[in-house]
Amino acid sequence: QVQLVESGGGVVQAGGSLRLSCAASGRTLSNRATGWFRQAPGKERELVAAITSGGSTYYVNRVKGRFTISRDNAKNTVYLQINSLKPEDTAVYYCAASRYYSDADPRSVEYYYWGQGTQVTVSS
């Protein structure tokens, strides 16, 4: 079992930055694909960034250049650095991890373990 806990959300003005953390316990994240998803009110959940087991990264087009995903194996934590925040980034952000090693396209990975989410609110 892997337990995921997100933190780092908050209220920030447009143009600001946040770093979200996804801390894992139970088992390692280092050999799993991990994704950051977000869900805004009234919208479907979307995958915005991911890192494969091998370390390759993926970003949805609308966040490229502003979001950076990284993994610290020693801390068993995956981060999402978000810069130049926009009001449309307002959402609950979730991290999720695959059950097994995966270097597949992150959009096709079955994310098995999920955190509880952290709220990001961007004011204009």
Short mmCIF file of N, CA and C in Angstrom, two decimals:
data_model
loop_
_atom_site.label_atom_id
_atom_site.label_comp_id
_atom_site.label_asym_id
_atom_site.label_seq_id
_atom_site.Cartn_x
_atom_site.Cartn_y
_atom_site.Cartn_z
N GLN A 1 0.82 -1.21 0.00
CA GLN A 1 0.00 0.00 0.00
C GLN A 1 0.85 1.25 0.00
N VAL A 2 0.39 2.26 -0.68
CA VAL A 2 1.05 3.55 -0.71
C VAL A 2 0.03 4.59 -0.27
N GLN A 3 0.40 5.37 0.71
CA GLN A 3 -0.45 6.48 1.14
C GLN A 3 0.17 7.78 0.63
N LEU A 4 -0.65 8.60 0.01
CA LEU A 4 -0.19 9.86 -0.57
C LEU A 4 -0.86 11.03 0.15
N VAL A 5 -0.05 12.01 0.50
CA VAL A 5 -0.59 13.20 1.17
C VAL A 5 -0.07 14.43 0.44
N GLU A 6 -1.00 15.22 -0.08
CA GLU A 6 -0.63 16.46 -0.76
C GLU A 6 -0.61 17.61 0.23
N SER A 7 0.22 18.57 -0.06
CA SER A 7 0.27 19.79 0.73
C SER A 7 0.81 20.91 -0.14
N GLY A 8 0.70 22.13 0.37
CA GLY A 8 1.27 23.27 -0.33
C GLY A 8 0.27 24.15 -1.04
N GLY A 9 -0.99 23.73 -1.06
CA GLY A 9 -2.00 24.57 -1.69
C GLY A 9 -2.27 25.81 -0.86
N GLY A 10 -3.06 26.71 -1.43
CA GLY A 10 -3.40 27.93 -0.72
C GLY A 10 -4.04 28.94 -1.65
N VAL A 11 -4.15 30.14 -1.14
CA VAL A 11 -4.70 31.25 -1.91
C VAL A 11 -3.54 32.15 -2.32
N VAL A 12 -3.45 32.43 -3.59
CA VAL A 12 -2.34 33.23 -4.10
C VAL A 12 -2.86 34.17 -5.19
N GLN A 13 -2.21 35.29 -5.33
CA GLN A 13 -2.59 36.22 -6.38
C GLN A 13 -2.08 35.75 -7.73
N ALA A 14 -2.77 36.15 -8.76
CA ALA A 14 -2.34 35.83 -10.12
C ALA A 14 -0.90 36.31 -10.32
N GLY A 15 -0.13 35.48 -10.97
CA GLY A 15 1.28 35.77 -11.18
C GLY A 15 2.20 35.18 -10.13
N GLY A 16 1.62 34.72 -9.05
CA GLY A 16 2.41 34.14 -7.98
C GLY A 16 2.79 32.69 -8.25
N SER A 17 3.41 32.09 -7.25
CA SER A 17 3.92 30.72 -7.37
C SER A 17 3.52 29.90 -6.16
N LEU A 18 3.45 28.61 -6.37
CA LEU A 18 3.24 27.65 -5.31
C LEU A 18 4.06 26.41 -5.62
N ARG A 19 4.42 25.69 -4.57
CA ARG A 19 5.02 24.37 -4.76
C ARG A 19 4.17 23.37 -4.00
N LEU A 20 3.58 22.48 -4.74
CA LEU A 20 2.79 21.42 -4.14
C LEU A 20 3.68 20.21 -3.88
N SER A 21 3.42 19.54 -2.78
CA SER A 21 4.16 18.34 -2.43
C SER A 21 3.22 17.15 -2.34
N CYS A 22 3.73 16.02 -2.75
CA CYS A 22 2.99 14.76 -2.64
C CYS A 22 3.92 13.79 -1.91
N ALA A 23 3.70 13.64 -0.63
CA ALA A 23 4.55 12.79 0.19
C ALA A 23 3.95 11.40 0.29
N ALA A 24 4.79 10.42 0.06
CA ALA A 24 4.33 9.03 0.10
C ALA A 24 4.84 8.32 1.33
N SER A 25 4.03 7.43 1.83
CA SER A 25 4.45 6.54 2.92
C SER A 25 3.97 5.14 2.59
N GLY A 26 4.58 4.20 3.23
CA GLY A 26 4.21 2.82 2.97
C GLY A 26 5.20 2.14 2.04
N ARG A 27 5.27 2.66 0.84
CA ARG A 27 6.21 2.12 -0.15
C ARG A 27 6.76 3.26 -0.97
N THR A 28 7.79 2.94 -1.75
CA THR A 28 8.49 3.99 -2.46
C THR A 28 7.71 4.50 -3.67
N LEU A 29 7.92 5.80 -3.95
CA LEU A 29 7.39 6.39 -5.17
C LEU A 29 8.40 6.32 -6.31
N SER A 30 9.64 6.04 -5.97
CA SER A 30 10.71 6.20 -6.95
C SER A 30 10.56 5.29 -8.15
N ASN A 31 9.87 4.18 -8.00
CA ASN A 31 9.73 3.25 -9.13
C ASN A 31 8.30 3.22 -9.67
N ARG A 32 7.56 4.29 -9.40
CA ARG A 32 6.18 4.37 -9.90
C ARG A 32 6.02 5.61 -10.76
N ALA A 33 5.07 5.55 -11.66
CA ALA A 33 4.66 6.76 -12.35
C ALA A 33 3.78 7.56 -11.41
N THR A 34 4.00 8.87 -11.38
CA THR A 34 3.20 9.73 -10.51
C THR A 34 2.67 10.89 -11.32
N GLY A 35 1.40 11.16 -11.13
CA GLY A 35 0.77 12.26 -11.86
C GLY A 35 0.14 13.26 -10.92
N TRP A 36 0.09 14.49 -11.39
CA TRP A 36 -0.67 15.54 -10.73
C TRP A 36 -1.91 15.82 -11.57
N PHE A 37 -3.05 15.72 -10.93
CA PHE A 37 -4.33 16.00 -11.57
C PHE A 37 -4.93 17.23 -10.91
N ARG A 38 -5.87 17.83 -11.60
CA ARG A 38 -6.63 18.91 -10.97
C ARG A 38 -8.08 18.82 -11.41
N GLN A 39 -8.95 19.30 -10.54
CA GLN A 39 -10.37 19.34 -10.86
C GLN A 39 -10.94 20.65 -10.36
N ALA A 40 -11.42 21.43 -11.32
CA ALA A 40 -12.06 22.69 -11.00
C ALA A 40 -13.57 22.46 -10.86
N PRO A 41 -14.26 23.32 -10.15
CA PRO A 41 -15.71 23.15 -9.99
C PRO A 41 -16.42 23.06 -11.33
N GLY A 42 -17.24 22.03 -11.47
CA GLY A 42 -18.00 21.86 -12.69
C GLY A 42 -17.23 21.32 -13.87
N LYS A 43 -15.98 20.98 -13.65
CA LYS A 43 -15.15 20.47 -14.76
C LYS A 43 -14.64 19.08 -14.43
N GLU A 44 -14.24 18.38 -15.49
CA GLU A 44 -13.68 17.05 -15.29
C GLU A 44 -12.27 17.14 -14.75
N ARG A 45 -11.89 16.11 -14.07
CA ARG A 45 -10.51 16.03 -13.59
C ARG A 45 -9.58 15.85 -14.78
N GLU A 46 -8.46 16.54 -14.75
CA GLU A 46 -7.49 16.44 -15.84
C GLU A 46 -6.10 16.21 -15.31
N LEU A 47 -5.34 15.45 -16.07
CA LEU A 47 -3.94 15.23 -15.77
C LEU A 47 -3.16 16.44 -16.28
N VAL A 48 -2.42 17.10 -15.41
CA VAL A 48 -1.67 18.29 -15.83
C VAL A 48 -0.17 18.04 -15.92
N ALA A 49 0.34 17.10 -15.16
CA ALA A 49 1.77 16.81 -15.20
C ALA A 49 2.00 15.41 -14.66
N ALA A 50 3.06 14.79 -15.14
CA ALA A 50 3.36 13.44 -14.66
C ALA A 50 4.85 13.17 -14.82
N ILE A 51 5.31 12.23 -14.03
CA ILE A 51 6.69 11.76 -14.16
C ILE A 51 6.65 10.25 -14.16
N THR A 52 7.31 9.65 -15.14
CA THR A 52 7.29 8.20 -15.25
C THR A 52 8.26 7.58 -14.26
N SER A 53 8.20 6.28 -14.16
CA SER A 53 9.14 5.58 -13.28
C SER A 53 10.58 5.88 -13.69
N GLY A 54 10.81 5.98 -14.97
CA GLY A 54 12.15 6.26 -15.47
C GLY A 54 12.56 7.71 -15.41
N GLY A 55 11.63 8.59 -15.05
CA GLY A 55 11.98 10.00 -14.89
C GLY A 55 11.57 10.92 -16.02
N SER A 56 10.93 10.39 -17.05
CA SER A 56 10.44 11.26 -18.12
C SER A 56 9.23 12.04 -17.62
N THR A 57 9.10 13.25 -18.15
CA THR A 57 8.01 14.11 -17.68
C THR A 57 7.02 14.40 -18.79
N TYR A 58 5.82 14.70 -18.37
CA TYR A 58 4.74 15.04 -19.28
C TYR A 58 4.00 16.24 -18.72
N TYR A 59 3.60 17.15 -19.60
CA TYR A 59 2.78 18.29 -19.22
C TYR A 59 1.68 18.49 -20.25
N VAL A 60 0.50 18.80 -19.77
CA VAL A 60 -0.56 19.18 -20.70
C VAL A 60 -0.18 20.53 -21.29
N ASN A 61 -0.53 20.77 -22.51
CA ASN A 61 -0.04 21.95 -23.24
C ASN A 61 -0.29 23.25 -22.49
N ARG A 62 -1.42 23.38 -21.85
CA ARG A 62 -1.78 24.66 -21.26
C ARG A 62 -0.94 25.03 -20.04
N VAL A 63 -0.14 24.09 -19.53
CA VAL A 63 0.69 24.41 -18.37
C VAL A 63 2.18 24.37 -18.69
N LYS A 64 2.51 23.98 -19.90
CA LYS A 64 3.92 23.90 -20.28
C LYS A 64 4.60 25.25 -20.08
N GLY A 65 5.77 25.21 -19.50
CA GLY A 65 6.52 26.42 -19.25
C GLY A 65 6.21 27.07 -17.91
N ARG A 66 5.12 26.66 -17.29
CA ARG A 66 4.74 27.22 -15.97
C ARG A 66 4.80 26.18 -14.86
N PHE A 67 4.54 24.93 -15.18
CA PHE A 67 4.53 23.85 -14.19
C PHE A 67 5.79 23.01 -14.36
N THR A 68 6.34 22.57 -13.25
CA THR A 68 7.48 21.67 -13.27
C THR A 68 7.26 20.57 -12.25
N ILE A 69 7.31 19.34 -12.72
CA ILE A 69 7.18 18.20 -11.82
C ILE A 69 8.56 17.63 -11.54
N SER A 70 8.78 17.22 -10.31
CA SER A 70 10.07 16.63 -9.95
C SER A 70 9.85 15.61 -8.84
N ARG A 71 10.86 14.80 -8.65
CA ARG A 71 10.75 13.73 -7.66
C ARG A 71 12.02 13.70 -6.83
N ASP A 72 11.88 13.62 -5.53
CA ASP A 72 13.00 13.48 -4.61
C ASP A 72 12.89 12.09 -4.00
N ASN A 73 13.72 11.18 -4.51
CA ASN A 73 13.62 9.79 -4.05
C ASN A 73 13.98 9.65 -2.58
N ALA A 74 14.92 10.44 -2.12
CA ALA A 74 15.34 10.35 -0.72
C ALA A 74 14.21 10.74 0.23
N LYS A 75 13.37 11.67 -0.21
CA LYS A 75 12.25 12.12 0.62
C LYS A 75 10.95 11.41 0.26
N ASN A 76 11.01 10.56 -0.76
CA ASN A 76 9.82 9.83 -1.20
C ASN A 76 8.67 10.80 -1.49
N THR A 77 9.01 11.87 -2.22
CA THR A 77 8.07 12.96 -2.46
C THR A 77 8.17 13.41 -3.91
N VAL A 78 7.02 13.73 -4.46
CA VAL A 78 6.95 14.33 -5.79
C VAL A 78 6.42 15.75 -5.63
N TYR A 79 7.03 16.66 -6.36
CA TYR A 79 6.65 18.07 -6.24
C TYR A 79 6.03 18.57 -7.55
N LEU A 80 5.23 19.60 -7.42
CA LEU A 80 4.73 20.32 -8.58
C LEU A 80 4.95 21.80 -8.32
N GLN A 81 5.93 22.36 -9.02
CA GLN A 81 6.20 23.79 -8.94
C GLN A 81 5.30 24.49 -9.94
N ILE A 82 4.53 25.45 -9.46
CA ILE A 82 3.61 26.17 -10.33
C ILE A 82 3.97 27.64 -10.30
N ASN A 83 4.34 28.17 -11.43
CA ASN A 83 4.71 29.57 -11.55
C ASN A 83 3.69 30.32 -12.41
N SER A 84 3.74 31.62 -12.33
CA SER A 84 2.85 32.47 -13.15
C SER A 84 1.41 32.00 -13.07
N LEU A 85 0.94 31.83 -11.84
CA LEU A 85 -0.40 31.30 -11.64
C LEU A 85 -1.46 32.19 -12.26
N LYS A 86 -2.49 31.53 -12.80
CA LYS A 86 -3.61 32.21 -13.43
C LYS A 86 -4.90 31.82 -12.71
N PRO A 87 -5.90 32.66 -12.77
CA PRO A 87 -7.18 32.30 -12.12
C PRO A 87 -7.72 30.95 -12.60
N GLU A 88 -7.47 30.62 -13.85
CA GLU A 88 -7.96 29.34 -14.37
C GLU A 88 -7.21 28.14 -13.82
N ASP A 89 -6.15 28.37 -13.05
CA ASP A 89 -5.46 27.28 -12.37
C ASP A 89 -6.17 26.89 -11.07
N THR A 90 -7.17 27.65 -10.67
CA THR A 90 -7.90 27.35 -9.46
C THR A 90 -8.57 25.99 -9.57
N ALA A 91 -8.27 25.13 -8.60
CA ALA A 91 -8.78 23.77 -8.63
C ALA A 91 -8.29 23.04 -7.38
N VAL A 92 -8.84 21.86 -7.18
CA VAL A 92 -8.25 20.93 -6.21
C VAL A 92 -7.23 20.09 -6.98
N TYR A 93 -6.04 20.05 -6.45
CA TYR A 93 -4.94 19.31 -7.08
C TYR A 93 -4.72 18.00 -6.33
N TYR A 94 -4.66 16.93 -7.09
CA TYR A 94 -4.47 15.60 -6.54
C TYR A 94 -3.20 14.98 -7.11
N CYS A 95 -2.49 14.22 -6.30
CA CYS A 95 -1.44 13.40 -6.87
C CYS A 95 -1.91 11.94 -6.84
N ALA A 96 -1.36 11.18 -7.76
CA ALA A 96 -1.73 9.79 -7.89
C ALA A 96 -0.53 9.01 -8.41
N ALA A 97 -0.45 7.76 -8.01
CA ALA A 97 0.71 6.94 -8.38
C ALA A 97 0.24 5.61 -8.94
N SER A 98 1.06 5.08 -9.83
CA SER A 98 0.75 3.78 -10.40
C SER A 98 1.05 2.68 -9.39
N ARG A 99 0.46 1.55 -9.62
CA ARG A 99 0.66 0.42 -8.71
C ARG A 99 2.01 -0.23 -8.98
N TYR A 100 2.43 -0.20 -10.22
CA TYR A 100 3.66 -0.86 -10.61
C TYR A 100 4.56 0.11 -11.36
N TYR A 101 5.74 -0.35 -11.66
CA TYR A 101 6.68 0.40 -12.49
C TYR A 101 6.01 0.69 -13.83
N SER A 102 6.14 1.94 -14.31
CA SER A 102 5.55 2.28 -15.59
C SER A 102 6.31 3.40 -16.27
N ASP A 103 6.73 3.12 -17.50
CA ASP A 103 7.28 4.15 -18.37
C ASP A 103 6.35 4.42 -19.54
N ALA A 104 5.12 3.99 -19.40
CA ALA A 104 4.14 4.20 -20.46
C ALA A 104 3.77 5.68 -20.54
N ASP A 105 3.10 6.03 -21.64
CA ASP A 105 2.55 7.38 -21.77
C ASP A 105 1.73 7.67 -20.52
N PRO A 106 2.07 8.74 -19.79
CA PRO A 106 1.35 9.01 -18.54
C PRO A 106 -0.15 9.15 -18.71
N ARG A 107 -0.60 9.51 -19.90
CA ARG A 107 -2.03 9.66 -20.13
C ARG A 107 -2.74 8.31 -20.15
N SER A 108 -1.98 7.23 -20.30
CA SER A 108 -2.61 5.91 -20.37
C SER A 108 -2.37 5.06 -19.13
N VAL A 109 -1.65 5.61 -18.18
CA VAL A 109 -1.33 4.86 -16.96
C VAL A 109 -2.56 4.72 -16.08
N GLU A 110 -2.67 3.55 -15.46
CA GLU A 110 -3.71 3.37 -14.44
C GLU A 110 -3.12 3.84 -13.12
N TYR A 111 -3.65 4.96 -12.63
CA TYR A 111 -3.19 5.51 -11.36
C TYR A 111 -4.00 4.86 -10.25
N TYR A 112 -3.31 4.14 -9.41
CA TYR A 112 -3.96 3.26 -8.44
C TYR A 112 -4.10 3.89 -7.07
N TYR A 113 -3.10 4.64 -6.68
CA TYR A 113 -3.09 5.27 -5.35
C TYR A 113 -3.36 6.77 -5.52
N TRP A 114 -4.21 7.32 -4.67
CA TRP A 114 -4.61 8.72 -4.77
C TRP A 114 -4.50 9.42 -3.42
N GLY A 115 -4.13 10.68 -3.48
CA GLY A 115 -4.16 11.50 -2.28
C GLY A 115 -5.52 12.15 -2.11
N GLN A 116 -5.64 12.95 -1.07
CA GLN A 116 -6.93 13.55 -0.73
C GLN A 116 -7.13 14.90 -1.39
N GLY A 117 -6.07 15.46 -1.94
CA GLY A 117 -6.18 16.72 -2.66
C GLY A 117 -5.79 17.92 -1.83
N THR A 118 -5.37 18.96 -2.53
CA THR A 118 -5.06 20.23 -1.89
C THR A 118 -5.63 21.34 -2.76
N GLN A 119 -6.27 22.32 -2.13
CA GLN A 119 -6.95 23.37 -2.87
C GLN A 119 -5.97 24.47 -3.26
N VAL A 120 -6.03 24.86 -4.52
CA VAL A 120 -5.28 26.01 -5.02
C VAL A 120 -6.30 27.02 -5.52
N THR A 121 -6.23 28.22 -4.98
CA THR A 121 -7.14 29.28 -5.39
C THR A 121 -6.30 30.47 -5.83
N VAL A 122 -6.54 30.93 -7.04
CA VAL A 122 -5.78 32.04 -7.60
C VAL A 122 -6.73 33.22 -7.78
N SER A 123 -6.40 34.31 -7.12
CA SER A 123 -7.24 35.50 -7.21
C SER A 123 -6.68 36.45 -8.28
N SER A 124 -7.59 37.12 -8.96
CA SER A 124 -7.16 38.03 -10.03
C SER A 124 -6.96 39.45 -9.51
#
